[in-house]
């Protein structure tokens, strides 16, 4: 028996259980979802061929555009904040402070909570009459703010919640990148008389550029898929001002049972995320070359 063939066979056997689960719960749903996007189907009745009808209908749907716009607003505002705050957390967690280990644990701790717990907690904090945040507002002689029921503040409240919940994940990635930088480089710039801010901007940031791009891509993908915070805290309100695209897809498919139409929207969202991710990756490769 040829050893190479035996190794390949054993490797395939070890991978087979995972590949079966992967195919059943990921590959098949993806392909089936794309398939039904060309049909009108409410689960209970027979599928009716619609061709590109769902996609044509999608681009005439004002609710789709408003949901996409709310998603873009969330992405454009939350992503820079999450990267900046995660980076600052990483700087502290990799500093010479005596509290750096405790800080790293505290910063990352919210990320292990489920979105149901996080959304319920912050919905209570933002509650108008009894919420802790409005109690602080009233201490300064101001009127309570309708954080979750006023169109001016609802999306900002969701962004604040998301930052508290997920900034710790970016901190872990940035910390790993910073720890890869040789201490000799920092010693050299100190000898040359560089200050702390000069070291951060001219040494740390350029050397962790790949990590920054990775965080950016992952964060944009995660932000485009926002759902849980909105669903738990505002339900898309007030007046649809926080309804994001994933929520609209969910409501269309599982509330109104328009499975074909919701699948079409899901694949349009997939294409949007794919294009943005490929553009960022291409930009990184161009800069490196």
PDB file of C-alpha atoms in Angstrom:
ATOM      1  CA  UNK A   1       0.000   0.000   0.000  1.00  0.00           C
ATOM      2  CA  UNK A   2       1.308   3.416  -0.903  1.00  0.00           C
ATOM      3  CA  UNK A   3       1.738   5.535   2.278  1.00  0.00           C
ATOM      4  CA  UNK A   4       0.631   8.692   0.522  1.00  0.00           C
ATOM      5  CA  UNK A   5      -2.693   7.183  -0.515  1.00  0.00           C
ATOM      6  CA  UNK A   6      -3.264   5.881   3.005  1.00  0.00           C
ATOM      7  CA  UNK A   7      -2.617   9.324   4.502  1.00  0.00           C
ATOM      8  CA  UNK A   8      -4.994  10.956   2.045  1.00  0.00           C
ATOM      9  CA  UNK A   9      -7.680   8.378   2.800  1.00  0.00           C
ATOM     10  CA  UNK A  10      -7.311   8.812   6.565  1.00  0.00           C
ATOM     11  CA  UNK A  11      -7.401  12.582   6.194  1.00  0.00           C
ATOM     12  CA  UNK A  12     -10.616  12.391   4.166  1.00  0.00           C
ATOM     13  CA  UNK A  13     -12.211  10.110   6.753  1.00  0.00           C
ATOM     14  CA  UNK A  14     -11.343  12.492   9.575  1.00  0.00           C
ATOM     15  CA  UNK A  15     -12.727  15.457   7.611  1.00  0.00           C
ATOM     16  CA  UNK A  16     -15.869  13.643   6.464  1.00  0.00           C
ATOM     17  CA  UNK A  17     -18.066  14.309   9.562  1.00  0.00           C
ATOM     18  CA  UNK A  18     -17.319  18.030   9.396  1.00  0.00           C
ATOM     19  CA  UNK A  19     -17.844  18.152   5.645  1.00  0.00           C
ATOM     20  CA  UNK A  20     -21.244  16.461   5.978  1.00  0.00           C
ATOM     21  CA  UNK A  21     -22.387  18.955   8.616  1.00  0.00           C
ATOM     22  CA  UNK A  22     -20.909  21.832   6.592  1.00  0.00           C
ATOM     23  CA  UNK A  23     -22.736  20.730   3.448  1.00  0.00           C
ATOM     24  CA  UNK A  24     -26.072  20.107   5.168  1.00  0.00           C
ATOM     25  CA  UNK A  25     -26.209  23.268   7.261  1.00  0.00           C
ATOM     26  CA  UNK A  26     -24.348  25.773   5.068  1.00  0.00           C
ATOM     27  CA  UNK A  27     -23.837  24.751   1.443  1.00  0.00           C
ATOM     28  CA  UNK A  28     -27.316  23.302   0.906  1.00  0.00           C
ATOM     29  CA  UNK A  29     -29.186  26.258   2.535  1.00  0.00           C
ATOM     30  CA  UNK A  30     -27.141  28.718   0.446  1.00  0.00           C
ATOM     31  CA  UNK A  31     -27.893  26.916  -2.808  1.00  0.00           C
ATOM     32  CA  UNK A  32     -31.544  26.324  -1.912  1.00  0.00           C
ATOM     33  CA  UNK A  33     -31.958  29.974  -0.906  1.00  0.00           C
ATOM     34  CA  UNK A  34     -30.620  31.096  -4.274  1.00  0.00           C
ATOM     35  CA  UNK A  35     -32.929  28.590  -5.987  1.00  0.00           C
ATOM     36  CA  UNK A  36     -36.109  29.795  -4.288  1.00  0.00           C
ATOM     37  CA  UNK A  37     -35.237  33.437  -4.975  1.00  0.00           C
ATOM     38  CA  UNK A  38     -36.591  32.764  -8.480  1.00  0.00           C
ATOM     39  CA  UNK A  39     -39.970  31.589  -7.155  1.00  0.00           C
ATOM     40  CA  UNK A  40     -43.036  32.961  -5.410  1.00  0.00           C
ATOM     41  CA  UNK A  41     -43.412  30.694  -2.382  1.00  0.00           C
ATOM     42  CA  UNK A  42     -45.120  31.002   0.990  1.00  0.00           C
ATOM     43  CA  UNK A  43     -43.926  27.596   2.321  1.00  0.00           C
ATOM     44  CA  UNK A  44     -47.463  26.170   2.473  1.00  0.00           C
ATOM     45  CA  UNK A  45     -48.357  26.311  -1.215  1.00  0.00           C
ATOM     46  CA  UNK A  46     -46.629  25.074  -4.361  1.00  0.00           C
ATOM     47  CA  UNK A  47     -43.733  27.159  -5.633  1.00  0.00           C
ATOM     48  CA  UNK A  48     -44.589  29.369  -8.613  1.00  0.00           C
ATOM     49  CA  UNK A  49     -41.822  30.305 -11.050  1.00  0.00           C
ATOM     50  CA  UNK A  50     -41.146  34.052 -11.006  1.00  0.00           C
ATOM     51  CA  UNK A  51     -37.846  34.267 -12.867  1.00  0.00           C
ATOM     52  CA  UNK A  52     -36.219  37.607 -12.119  1.00  0.00           C
ATOM     53  CA  UNK A  53     -39.513  38.982 -10.834  1.00  0.00           C
ATOM     54  CA  UNK A  54     -38.396  39.087  -7.197  1.00  0.00           C
ATOM     55  CA  UNK A  55     -35.221  40.962  -8.111  1.00  0.00           C
ATOM     56  CA  UNK A  56     -37.115  43.430 -10.304  1.00  0.00           C
ATOM     57  CA  UNK A  57     -39.667  43.980  -7.533  1.00  0.00           C
ATOM     58  CA  UNK A  58     -36.866  44.505  -5.045  1.00  0.00           C
ATOM     59  CA  UNK A  59     -35.440  47.510  -6.884  1.00  0.00           C
ATOM     60  CA  UNK A  60     -38.885  49.146  -6.898  1.00  0.00           C
ATOM     61  CA  UNK A  61     -39.462  48.596  -3.176  1.00  0.00           C
ATOM     62  CA  UNK A  62     -39.148  51.812  -1.162  1.00  0.00           C
ATOM     63  CA  UNK A  63     -38.957  49.855   2.111  1.00  0.00           C
ATOM     64  CA  UNK A  64     -35.961  47.957   0.745  1.00  0.00           C
ATOM     65  CA  UNK A  65     -34.193  51.220  -0.049  1.00  0.00           C
ATOM     66  CA  UNK A  66     -34.987  52.758   3.334  1.00  0.00           C
ATOM     67  CA  UNK A  67     -33.805  49.601   5.141  1.00  0.00           C
ATOM     68  CA  UNK A  68     -30.606  49.576   3.075  1.00  0.00           C
ATOM     69  CA  UNK A  69     -30.063  53.255   3.853  1.00  0.00           C
ATOM     70  CA  UNK A  70     -30.467  52.678   7.608  1.00  0.00           C
ATOM     71  CA  UNK A  71     -27.963  49.825   7.344  1.00  0.00           C
ATOM     72  CA  UNK A  72     -25.472  52.050   5.502  1.00  0.00           C
ATOM     73  CA  UNK A  73     -25.867  54.783   8.120  1.00  0.00           C
ATOM     74  CA  UNK A  74     -25.133  52.257  10.842  1.00  0.00           C
ATOM     75  CA  UNK A  75     -22.090  50.918   8.971  1.00  0.00           C
ATOM     76  CA  UNK A  76     -20.627  54.340   8.171  1.00  0.00           C
ATOM     77  CA  UNK A  77     -20.984  55.638  11.729  1.00  0.00           C
ATOM     78  CA  UNK A  78     -20.264  52.545  13.817  1.00  0.00           C
ATOM     79  CA  UNK A  79     -17.336  51.080  11.877  1.00  0.00           C
ATOM     80  CA  UNK A  80     -14.830  53.963  12.354  1.00  0.00           C
ATOM     81  CA  UNK A  81     -15.831  54.267  16.019  1.00  0.00           C
ATOM     82  CA  UNK A  82     -15.444  50.539  16.657  1.00  0.00           C
ATOM     83  CA  UNK A  83     -12.012  50.487  15.018  1.00  0.00           C
ATOM     84  CA  UNK A  84     -10.781  53.595  16.834  1.00  0.00           C
ATOM     85  CA  UNK A  85     -12.069  52.516  20.246  1.00  0.00           C
ATOM     86  CA  UNK A  86     -10.810  48.962  19.767  1.00  0.00           C
ATOM     87  CA  UNK A  87      -7.372  50.304  18.859  1.00  0.00           C
ATOM     88  CA  UNK A  88      -7.253  52.578  21.921  1.00  0.00           C
ATOM     89  CA  UNK A  89      -8.274  49.653  24.115  1.00  0.00           C
ATOM     90  CA  UNK A  90      -5.470  47.604  22.564  1.00  0.00           C
ATOM     91  CA  UNK A  91      -2.932  50.349  23.261  1.00  0.00           C
ATOM     92  CA  UNK A  92      -3.871  50.290  26.935  1.00  0.00           C
ATOM     93  CA  UNK A  93      -3.977  46.488  27.067  1.00  0.00           C
ATOM     94  CA  UNK A  94      -0.442  46.288  25.634  1.00  0.00           C
ATOM     95  CA  UNK A  95       0.994  49.153  27.679  1.00  0.00           C
ATOM     96  CA  UNK A  96       3.162  48.894  30.795  1.00  0.00           C
ATOM     97  CA  UNK A  97       0.237  49.696  33.084  1.00  0.00           C
ATOM     98  CA  UNK A  98      -0.291  47.512  36.148  1.00  0.00           C
ATOM     99  CA  UNK A  99      -3.950  47.211  35.203  1.00  0.00           C
ATOM    100  CA  UNK A 100      -3.457  46.101  31.605  1.00  0.00           C
ATOM    101  CA  UNK A 101      -4.427  42.453  32.198  1.00  0.00           C
ATOM    102  CA  UNK A 102      -7.545  43.399  34.131  1.00  0.00           C
ATOM    103  CA  UNK A 103      -8.427  45.995  31.498  1.00  0.00           C
ATOM    104  CA  UNK A 104      -8.105  43.464  28.686  1.00  0.00           C
ATOM    105  CA  UNK A 105     -10.519  41.129  30.478  1.00  0.00           C
ATOM    106  CA  UNK A 106     -12.983  43.917  31.246  1.00  0.00           C
ATOM    107  CA  UNK A 107     -12.901  45.264  27.682  1.00  0.00           C
ATOM    108  CA  UNK A 108     -13.527  41.834  26.171  1.00  0.00           C
ATOM    109  CA  UNK A 109     -16.116  40.646  28.700  1.00  0.00           C
ATOM    110  CA  UNK A 110     -19.215  42.209  27.015  1.00  0.00           C
ATOM    111  CA  UNK A 111     -18.456  40.336  23.787  1.00  0.00           C
ATOM    112  CA  UNK A 112     -19.198  36.963  25.393  1.00  0.00           C
ATOM    113  CA  UNK A 113     -22.772  37.986  26.218  1.00  0.00           C
ATOM    114  CA  UNK A 114     -25.589  37.020  23.869  1.00  0.00           C
ATOM    115  CA  UNK A 115     -27.284  39.786  21.927  1.00  0.00           C
ATOM    116  CA  UNK A 116     -30.527  39.105  23.819  1.00  0.00           C
ATOM    117  CA  UNK A 117     -28.814  39.892  27.109  1.00  0.00           C
ATOM    118  CA  UNK A 118     -27.033  42.951  25.700  1.00  0.00           C
ATOM    119  CA  UNK A 119     -30.142  44.326  23.982  1.00  0.00           C
ATOM    120  CA  UNK A 120     -32.347  43.834  27.045  1.00  0.00           C
ATOM    121  CA  UNK A 121     -29.741  45.411  29.340  1.00  0.00           C
ATOM    122  CA  UNK A 122     -29.306  48.524  27.197  1.00  0.00           C
ATOM    123  CA  UNK A 123     -33.027  48.814  26.506  1.00  0.00           C
ATOM    124  CA  UNK A 124     -33.445  49.105  30.266  1.00  0.00           C
ATOM    125  CA  UNK A 125     -30.587  51.601  30.565  1.00  0.00           C
ATOM    126  CA  UNK A 126     -32.177  53.756  27.821  1.00  0.00           C
ATOM    127  CA  UNK A 127     -35.695  53.477  29.256  1.00  0.00           C
ATOM    128  CA  UNK A 128     -37.263  56.926  29.447  1.00  0.00           C
ATOM    129  CA  UNK A 129     -38.775  57.001  32.943  1.00  0.00           C
ATOM    130  CA  UNK A 130     -36.641  54.627  34.997  1.00  0.00           C
ATOM    131  CA  UNK A 131     -33.513  54.044  32.923  1.00  0.00           C
ATOM    132  CA  UNK A 132     -30.151  54.731  34.546  1.00  0.00           C
ATOM    133  CA  UNK A 133     -28.997  57.016  31.734  1.00  0.00           C
ATOM    134  CA  UNK A 134     -32.006  59.307  32.083  1.00  0.00           C
ATOM    135  CA  UNK A 135     -31.531  59.369  35.852  1.00  0.00           C
ATOM    136  CA  UNK A 136     -28.109  60.867  35.194  1.00  0.00           C
ATOM    137  CA  UNK A 137     -29.636  63.290  32.678  1.00  0.00           C
ATOM    138  CA  UNK A 138     -32.144  64.475  35.280  1.00  0.00           C
ATOM    139  CA  UNK A 139     -29.359  65.065  37.803  1.00  0.00           C
ATOM    140  CA  UNK A 140     -28.156  67.877  35.522  1.00  0.00           C
ATOM    141  CA  UNK A 141     -31.634  69.421  35.446  1.00  0.00           C
ATOM    142  CA  UNK A 142     -32.576  68.197  31.956  1.00  0.00           C
ATOM    143  CA  UNK A 143     -35.728  66.460  30.805  1.00  0.00           C
ATOM    144  CA  UNK A 144     -35.579  62.686  30.207  1.00  0.00           C
ATOM    145  CA  UNK A 145     -34.727  61.697  26.657  1.00  0.00           C
ATOM    146  CA  UNK A 146     -36.763  59.199  24.644  1.00  0.00           C
ATOM    147  CA  UNK A 147     -33.688  57.300  23.523  1.00  0.00           C
ATOM    148  CA  UNK A 148     -35.474  54.408  21.838  1.00  0.00           C
ATOM    149  CA  UNK A 149     -38.729  56.053  20.775  1.00  0.00           C
ATOM    150  CA  UNK A 150     -37.422  59.263  19.215  1.00  0.00           C
ATOM    151  CA  UNK A 151     -36.190  59.127  15.631  1.00  0.00           C
ATOM    152  CA  UNK A 152     -33.324  61.501  16.509  1.00  0.00           C
ATOM    153  CA  UNK A 153     -31.795  59.191  19.110  1.00  0.00           C
ATOM    154  CA  UNK A 154     -32.881  55.617  18.304  1.00  0.00           C
ATOM    155  CA  UNK A 155     -30.095  54.763  15.850  1.00  0.00           C
ATOM    156  CA  UNK A 156     -27.491  56.472  18.041  1.00  0.00           C
ATOM    157  CA  UNK A 157     -28.641  54.322  20.967  1.00  0.00           C
ATOM    158  CA  UNK A 158     -28.180  51.169  18.910  1.00  0.00           C
ATOM    159  CA  UNK A 159     -24.706  52.303  17.836  1.00  0.00           C
ATOM    160  CA  UNK A 160     -23.688  52.969  21.454  1.00  0.00           C
ATOM    161  CA  UNK A 161     -24.922  49.514  22.442  1.00  0.00           C
ATOM    162  CA  UNK A 162     -23.003  47.895  19.586  1.00  0.00           C
ATOM    163  CA  UNK A 163     -19.777  49.693  20.499  1.00  0.00           C
ATOM    164  CA  UNK A 164     -20.034  48.550  24.118  1.00  0.00           C
ATOM    165  CA  UNK A 165     -20.762  44.999  23.004  1.00  0.00           C
ATOM    166  CA  UNK A 166     -18.253  44.389  20.181  1.00  0.00           C
ATOM    167  CA  UNK A 167     -15.321  46.812  20.544  1.00  0.00           C
ATOM    168  CA  UNK A 168     -13.548  44.212  22.669  1.00  0.00           C
ATOM    169  CA  UNK A 169     -13.289  41.856  19.699  1.00  0.00           C
ATOM    170  CA  UNK A 170     -11.375  44.466  17.699  1.00  0.00           C
ATOM    171  CA  UNK A 171      -9.212  45.077  20.753  1.00  0.00           C
ATOM    172  CA  UNK A 172      -8.121  41.418  20.745  1.00  0.00           C
ATOM    173  CA  UNK A 173      -7.122  41.578  17.079  1.00  0.00           C
ATOM    174  CA  UNK A 174      -5.284  44.878  17.473  1.00  0.00           C
ATOM    175  CA  UNK A 175      -3.540  43.613  20.615  1.00  0.00           C
ATOM    176  CA  UNK A 176      -2.308  40.552  18.739  1.00  0.00           C
ATOM    177  CA  UNK A 177      -0.940  42.777  15.974  1.00  0.00           C
ATOM    178  CA  UNK A 178       0.793  45.150  18.383  1.00  0.00           C
ATOM    179  CA  UNK A 179       2.395  42.285  20.296  1.00  0.00           C
ATOM    180  CA  UNK A 180       4.012  41.087  17.059  1.00  0.00           C
ATOM    181  CA  UNK A 181       5.998  44.324  16.772  1.00  0.00           C
ATOM    182  CA  UNK A 182       9.554  43.850  18.014  1.00  0.00           C
ATOM    183  CA  UNK A 183      10.426  45.669  21.227  1.00  0.00           C
ATOM    184  CA  UNK A 184      13.727  46.649  19.621  1.00  0.00           C
ATOM    185  CA  UNK A 185      11.870  48.960  17.238  1.00  0.00           C
ATOM    186  CA  UNK A 186      10.271  50.826  20.137  1.00  0.00           C
ATOM    187  CA  UNK A 187      13.610  51.018  21.942  1.00  0.00           C
ATOM    188  CA  UNK A 188      15.209  52.498  18.830  1.00  0.00           C
ATOM    189  CA  UNK A 189      12.614  55.249  18.401  1.00  0.00           C
ATOM    190  CA  UNK A 190      12.858  56.117  22.100  1.00  0.00           C
ATOM    191  CA  UNK A 191      16.599  56.591  21.693  1.00  0.00           C
ATOM    192  CA  UNK A 192      15.867  58.892  18.738  1.00  0.00           C
ATOM    193  CA  UNK A 193      13.663  60.986  21.010  1.00  0.00           C
ATOM    194  CA  UNK A 194      10.218  60.089  19.615  1.00  0.00           C
ATOM    195  CA  UNK A 195       7.267  60.833  21.893  1.00  0.00           C
ATOM    196  CA  UNK A 196       4.351  58.529  22.633  1.00  0.00           C
ATOM    197  CA  UNK A 197       2.007  59.939  19.990  1.00  0.00           C
ATOM    198  CA  UNK A 198       4.765  59.932  17.373  1.00  0.00           C
ATOM    199  CA  UNK A 199       5.432  56.279  18.156  1.00  0.00           C
ATOM    200  CA  UNK A 200       1.733  55.421  17.796  1.00  0.00           C
ATOM    201  CA  UNK A 201       1.223  57.237  14.497  1.00  0.00           C
ATOM    202  CA  UNK A 202       4.566  56.540  12.797  1.00  0.00           C
ATOM    203  CA  UNK A 203       5.460  53.096  14.175  1.00  0.00           C
ATOM    204  CA  UNK A 204       2.477  51.209  15.591  1.00  0.00           C
ATOM    205  CA  UNK A 205      -0.201  52.117  13.055  1.00  0.00           C
ATOM    206  CA  UNK A 206       1.908  51.477   9.920  1.00  0.00           C
ATOM    207  CA  UNK A 207       3.173  48.140  11.243  1.00  0.00           C
ATOM    208  CA  UNK A 208      -0.297  46.815  12.074  1.00  0.00           C
ATOM    209  CA  UNK A 209      -1.829  47.849   8.735  1.00  0.00           C
ATOM    210  CA  UNK A 210      -2.744  44.228   7.797  1.00  0.00           C
ATOM    211  CA  UNK A 211      -4.496  43.817  11.136  1.00  0.00           C
ATOM    212  CA  UNK A 212      -6.329  47.087  10.613  1.00  0.00           C
ATOM    213  CA  UNK A 213      -7.567  45.988   7.194  1.00  0.00           C
ATOM    214  CA  UNK A 214      -8.672  42.637   8.616  1.00  0.00           C
ATOM    215  CA  UNK A 215     -10.595  44.403  11.386  1.00  0.00           C
ATOM    216  CA  UNK A 216     -12.131  46.757   8.836  1.00  0.00           C
ATOM    217  CA  UNK A 217     -13.355  43.937   6.587  1.00  0.00           C
ATOM    218  CA  UNK A 218     -14.723  41.870   9.462  1.00  0.00           C
ATOM    219  CA  UNK A 219     -16.384  44.905  11.022  1.00  0.00           C
ATOM    220  CA  UNK A 220     -18.088  45.995   7.820  1.00  0.00           C
ATOM    221  CA  UNK A 221     -19.414  42.478   7.244  1.00  0.00           C
ATOM    222  CA  UNK A 222     -20.699  42.312  10.830  1.00  0.00           C
ATOM    223  CA  UNK A 223     -22.246  45.792  10.627  1.00  0.00           C
ATOM    224  CA  UNK A 224     -24.076  45.023   7.394  1.00  0.00           C
ATOM    225  CA  UNK A 225     -25.563  41.983   9.137  1.00  0.00           C
ATOM    226  CA  UNK A 226     -26.855  43.923  12.133  1.00  0.00           C
ATOM    227  CA  UNK A 227     -30.146  42.503  13.362  1.00  0.00           C
ATOM    228  CA  UNK A 228     -30.249  41.441  17.010  1.00  0.00           C
ATOM    229  CA  UNK A 229     -29.726  44.865  18.574  1.00  0.00           C
ATOM    230  CA  UNK A 230     -32.470  46.423  16.470  1.00  0.00           C
ATOM    231  CA  UNK A 231     -34.898  43.546  16.926  1.00  0.00           C
ATOM    232  CA  UNK A 232     -34.542  43.486  20.721  1.00  0.00           C
ATOM    233  CA  UNK A 233     -34.254  47.212  21.445  1.00  0.00           C
ATOM    234  CA  UNK A 234     -36.519  49.011  18.952  1.00  0.00           C
ATOM    235  CA  UNK A 235     -38.111  46.407  16.706  1.00  0.00           C
ATOM    236  CA  UNK A 236     -37.228  48.678  13.786  1.00  0.00           C
ATOM    237  CA  UNK A 237     -39.034  51.697  15.205  1.00  0.00           C
ATOM    238  CA  UNK A 238     -39.872  54.391  15.803  1.00  0.00           C
ATOM    239  CA  UNK A 239     -41.739  54.694  12.494  1.00  0.00           C
ATOM    240  CA  UNK A 240     -39.286  52.348  10.779  1.00  0.00           C
ATOM    241  CA  UNK A 241     -36.346  54.691  11.396  1.00  0.00           C
ATOM    242  CA  UNK A 242     -34.103  51.856  12.619  1.00  0.00           C
ATOM    243  CA  UNK A 243     -35.381  49.053  10.402  1.00  0.00           C
ATOM    244  CA  UNK A 244     -32.255  47.545   8.845  1.00  0.00           C
ATOM    245  CA  UNK A 245     -32.031  45.291   5.825  1.00  0.00           C
ATOM    246  CA  UNK A 246     -31.584  41.996   7.677  1.00  0.00           C
ATOM    247  CA  UNK A 247     -34.650  42.768   9.768  1.00  0.00           C
ATOM    248  CA  UNK A 248     -36.665  43.499   6.631  1.00  0.00           C
ATOM    249  CA  UNK A 249     -35.460  40.211   5.133  1.00  0.00           C
ATOM    250  CA  UNK A 250     -36.483  38.397   8.323  1.00  0.00           C
ATOM    251  CA  UNK A 251     -39.918  40.015   8.448  1.00  0.00           C
ATOM    252  CA  UNK A 252     -40.566  39.352   4.761  1.00  0.00           C
ATOM    253  CA  UNK A 253     -39.631  35.697   5.044  1.00  0.00           C
ATOM    254  CA  UNK A 254     -40.858  34.651   8.483  1.00  0.00           C
ATOM    255  CA  UNK A 255     -43.653  37.115   9.188  1.00  0.00           C
ATOM    256  CA  UNK A 256     -45.243  37.507   5.751  1.00  0.00           C
ATOM    257  CA  UNK A 257     -43.934  34.181   4.365  1.00  0.00           C
ATOM    258  CA  UNK A 258     -42.616  35.645   1.112  1.00  0.00           C
ATOM    259  CA  UNK A 259     -39.700  33.269   1.032  1.00  0.00           C
ATOM    260  CA  UNK A 260     -38.669  33.903  -2.571  1.00  0.00           C
ATOM    261  CA  UNK A 261     -38.645  37.668  -2.155  1.00  0.00           C
ATOM    262  CA  UNK A 262     -36.737  37.527   1.132  1.00  0.00           C
ATOM    263  CA  UNK A 263     -34.153  35.200  -0.464  1.00  0.00           C
ATOM    264  CA  UNK A 264     -33.679  37.642  -3.328  1.00  0.00           C
ATOM    265  CA  UNK A 265     -33.000  40.466  -0.859  1.00  0.00           C
ATOM    266  CA  UNK A 266     -30.581  38.258   1.083  1.00  0.00           C
ATOM    267  CA  UNK A 267     -28.540  37.582  -2.050  1.00  0.00           C
ATOM    268  CA  UNK A 268     -28.471  41.251  -2.995  1.00  0.00           C
ATOM    269  CA  UNK A 269     -27.084  41.963   0.487  1.00  0.00           C
ATOM    270  CA  UNK A 270     -24.553  39.165  -0.028  1.00  0.00           C
ATOM    271  CA  UNK A 271     -23.393  40.719  -3.316  1.00  0.00           C
ATOM    272  CA  UNK A 272     -23.065  44.166  -1.689  1.00  0.00           C
ATOM    273  CA  UNK A 273     -20.903  42.760   1.126  1.00  0.00           C
ATOM    274  CA  UNK A 274     -18.848  40.699  -1.334  1.00  0.00           C
ATOM    275  CA  UNK A 275     -18.117  43.696  -3.574  1.00  0.00           C
ATOM    276  CA  UNK A 276     -17.056  45.872  -0.638  1.00  0.00           C
ATOM    277  CA  UNK A 277     -14.853  43.116   0.817  1.00  0.00           C
ATOM    278  CA  UNK A 278     -13.170  42.421  -2.537  1.00  0.00           C
ATOM    279  CA  UNK A 279     -12.569  46.131  -3.064  1.00  0.00           C
ATOM    280  CA  UNK A 280     -10.901  46.446   0.333  1.00  0.00           C
ATOM    281  CA  UNK A 281      -8.795  43.339  -0.284  1.00  0.00           C
ATOM    282  CA  UNK A 282      -7.752  44.605  -3.711  1.00  0.00           C
ATOM    283  CA  UNK A 283      -6.870  47.986  -2.246  1.00  0.00           C
ATOM    284  CA  UNK A 284      -4.676  46.343   0.376  1.00  0.00           C
ATOM    285  CA  UNK A 285      -2.859  44.222  -2.192  1.00  0.00           C
ATOM    286  CA  UNK A 286      -2.288  47.291  -4.390  1.00  0.00           C
ATOM    287  CA  UNK A 287      -0.786  49.241  -1.476  1.00  0.00           C
ATOM    288  CA  UNK A 288       1.483  46.332  -0.502  1.00  0.00           C
ATOM    289  CA  UNK A 289       2.730  45.890  -4.085  1.00  0.00           C
TER     290      UNK A 289
END
